[in-house]
Coordinates of C-alpha atoms in Angstrom, one line a residue:
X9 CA 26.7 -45.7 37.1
X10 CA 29.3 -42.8 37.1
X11 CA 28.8 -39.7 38.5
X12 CA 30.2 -38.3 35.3
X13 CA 27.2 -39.2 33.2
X14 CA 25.5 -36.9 31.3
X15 CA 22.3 -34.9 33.1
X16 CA 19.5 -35.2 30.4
X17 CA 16.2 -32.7 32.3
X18 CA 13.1 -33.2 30.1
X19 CA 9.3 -32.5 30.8
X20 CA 7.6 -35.5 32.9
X21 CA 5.7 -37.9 30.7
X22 CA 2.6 -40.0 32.3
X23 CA 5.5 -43.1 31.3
X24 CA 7.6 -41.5 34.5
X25 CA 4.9 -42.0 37.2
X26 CA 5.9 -45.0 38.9
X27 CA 9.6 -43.4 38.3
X28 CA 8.2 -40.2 40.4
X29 CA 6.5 -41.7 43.0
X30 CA 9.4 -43.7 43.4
X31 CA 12.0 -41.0 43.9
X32 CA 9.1 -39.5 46.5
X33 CA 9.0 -42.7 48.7
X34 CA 13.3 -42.8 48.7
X35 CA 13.6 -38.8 49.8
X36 CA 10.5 -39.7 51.9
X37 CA 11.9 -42.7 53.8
X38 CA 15.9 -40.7 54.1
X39 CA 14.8 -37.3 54.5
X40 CA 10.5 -37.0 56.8
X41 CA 10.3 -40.4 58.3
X42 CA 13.4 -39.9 61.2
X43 CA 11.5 -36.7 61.9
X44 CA 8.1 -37.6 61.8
X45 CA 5.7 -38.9 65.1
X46 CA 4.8 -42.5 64.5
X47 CA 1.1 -41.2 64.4
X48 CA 2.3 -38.7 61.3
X49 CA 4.5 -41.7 60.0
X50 CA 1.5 -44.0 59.8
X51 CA -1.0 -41.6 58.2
X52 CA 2.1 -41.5 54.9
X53 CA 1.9 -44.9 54.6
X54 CA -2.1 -45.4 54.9
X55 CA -2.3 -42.5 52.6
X56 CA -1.0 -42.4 49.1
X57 CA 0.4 -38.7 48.7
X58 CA 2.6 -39.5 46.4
X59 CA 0.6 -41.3 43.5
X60 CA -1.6 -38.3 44.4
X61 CA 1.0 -35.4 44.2
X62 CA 2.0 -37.1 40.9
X63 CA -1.4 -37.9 39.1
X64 CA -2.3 -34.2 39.7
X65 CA 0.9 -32.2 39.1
X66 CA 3.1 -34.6 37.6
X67 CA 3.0 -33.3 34.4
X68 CA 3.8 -30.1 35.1
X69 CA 7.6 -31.9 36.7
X70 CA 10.8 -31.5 34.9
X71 CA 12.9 -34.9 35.6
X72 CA 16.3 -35.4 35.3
X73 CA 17.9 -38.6 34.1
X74 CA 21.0 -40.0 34.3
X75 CA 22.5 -42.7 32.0
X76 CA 18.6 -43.1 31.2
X77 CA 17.5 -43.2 34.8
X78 CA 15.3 -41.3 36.4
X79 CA 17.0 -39.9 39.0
X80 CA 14.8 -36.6 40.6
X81 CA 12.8 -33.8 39.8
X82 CA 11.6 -30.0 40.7
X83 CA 8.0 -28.8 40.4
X84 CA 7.5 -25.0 40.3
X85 CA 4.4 -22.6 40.1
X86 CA 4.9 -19.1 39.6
X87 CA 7.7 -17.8 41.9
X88 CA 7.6 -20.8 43.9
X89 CA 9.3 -24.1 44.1
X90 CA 7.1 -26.4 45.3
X91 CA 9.6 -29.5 45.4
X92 CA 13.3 -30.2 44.3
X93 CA 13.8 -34.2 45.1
X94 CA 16.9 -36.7 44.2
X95 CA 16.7 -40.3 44.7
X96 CA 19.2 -41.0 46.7
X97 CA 21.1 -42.9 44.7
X98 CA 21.8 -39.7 42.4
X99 CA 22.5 -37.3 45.5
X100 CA 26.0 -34.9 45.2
X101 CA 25.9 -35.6 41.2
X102 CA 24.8 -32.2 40.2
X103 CA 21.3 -33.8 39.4
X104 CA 19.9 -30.9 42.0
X105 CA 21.7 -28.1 41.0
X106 CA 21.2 -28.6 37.6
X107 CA 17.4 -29.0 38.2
X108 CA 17.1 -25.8 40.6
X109 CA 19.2 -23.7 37.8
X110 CA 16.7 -24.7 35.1
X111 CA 13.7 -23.6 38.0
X112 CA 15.1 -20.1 38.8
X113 CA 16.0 -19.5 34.8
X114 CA 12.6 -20.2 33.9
X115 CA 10.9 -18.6 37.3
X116 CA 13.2 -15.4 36.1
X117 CA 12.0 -15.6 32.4
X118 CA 8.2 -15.5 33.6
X119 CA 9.2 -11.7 35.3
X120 CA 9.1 -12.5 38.9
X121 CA 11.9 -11.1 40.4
X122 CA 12.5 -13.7 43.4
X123 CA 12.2 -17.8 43.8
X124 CA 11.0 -18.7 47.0
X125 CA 10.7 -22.4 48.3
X126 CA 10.1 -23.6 51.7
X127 CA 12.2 -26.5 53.5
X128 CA 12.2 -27.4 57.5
X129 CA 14.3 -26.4 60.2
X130 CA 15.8 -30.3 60.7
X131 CA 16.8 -30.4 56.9
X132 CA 20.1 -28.9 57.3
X133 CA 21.9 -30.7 53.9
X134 CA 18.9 -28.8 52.1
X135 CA 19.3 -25.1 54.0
X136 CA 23.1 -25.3 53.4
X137 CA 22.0 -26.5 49.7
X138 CA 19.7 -23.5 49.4
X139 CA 22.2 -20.8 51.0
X140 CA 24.9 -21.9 48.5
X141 CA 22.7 -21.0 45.5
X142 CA 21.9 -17.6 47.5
X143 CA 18.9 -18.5 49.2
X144 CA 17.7 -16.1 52.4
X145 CA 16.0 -17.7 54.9
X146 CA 13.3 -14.6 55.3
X147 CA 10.5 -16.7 57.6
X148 CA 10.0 -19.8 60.3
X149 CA 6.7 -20.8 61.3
X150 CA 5.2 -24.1 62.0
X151 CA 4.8 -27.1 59.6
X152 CA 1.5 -28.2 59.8
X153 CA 1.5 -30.7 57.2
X154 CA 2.8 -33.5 59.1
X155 CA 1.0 -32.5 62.6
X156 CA 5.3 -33.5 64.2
X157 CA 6.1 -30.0 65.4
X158 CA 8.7 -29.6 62.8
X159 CA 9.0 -25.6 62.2
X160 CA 8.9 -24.6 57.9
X161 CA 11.5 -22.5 57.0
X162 CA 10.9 -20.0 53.6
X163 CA 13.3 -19.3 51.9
X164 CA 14.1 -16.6 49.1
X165 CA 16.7 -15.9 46.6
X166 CA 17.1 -12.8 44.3
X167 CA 16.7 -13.6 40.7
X168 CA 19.2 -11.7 37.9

């Protein structure tokens, strides 16, 4: 695959689970796991949050393909951008920025006049990823969701 292909973004069909939960596991396994406690590792691999995070918001992901692959997505509510993910195989392709442009056009054609997002502290490829698009890092407080005393930073950008 060439870097060069075409980005195709489309809504997420129930067809594109496994395709989901896969690019989930790959950012899971490259981006959490080094960070997590082996007590917080453990618990994601007893648990299935990912067939869960897609079977109840799945269909509300836009995907982007590659070549006809599925190669990451970004969920968004409102102002906020609840997740932006790449399989790994896809990463520096433009697969993310061209994902996170079509979040803040649409986030700015609902009215709201900011995109906010949260990432952690550790992720620095994603803060310098965020701060390039004109993210502000307005917040820190501690990540609770994987009980590893990694610190959430939130992050804001200026829409228009």
């Amino acid at each position: 695959m060439t870097h060069s292909e075409t980005i195709v973004i489309r809504p997420a069909q129930p067809a594109d689970r496994d395709a989901l939960i896969t690019i989930l596991h790959n950012t899971f396994e490259r981006t959490w796991l080094p960070q997590l406690t082996a007590a917080a590792a453990q618990a994601y691999r007893q648990g299935n949050r990912p067939a869960e995070y897609v079977d109840a918001m799945g269909l509300e992901f836009r995907m982007a393909t590659r070549g006809g692959v599925v190669a990451g997505f970004v969920h968004w509510e409102g102002d906020f951008v609840h997740a932006l993910h790449v399989h790994s195989d896809h990463e520096r392709t433009g697969v993310g920025s061209a994902l996170m442009d079509l979040a803040e056009r649409e986030i700015a054609r609902a009215g709201f006049p900011t995109a906010r997002l949260e990432t952690d502290t550790f992720n620095t490829r994603s803060r310098a990823f965020y701060a390039a698009r004109g993210f502000r890092e307005i917040d820190q407080y501690p990540d609770l969701e994987w009980n590893s005393g990694l610190t959430t930073v939130l992050l804001e950008k200026l829409l228009g």
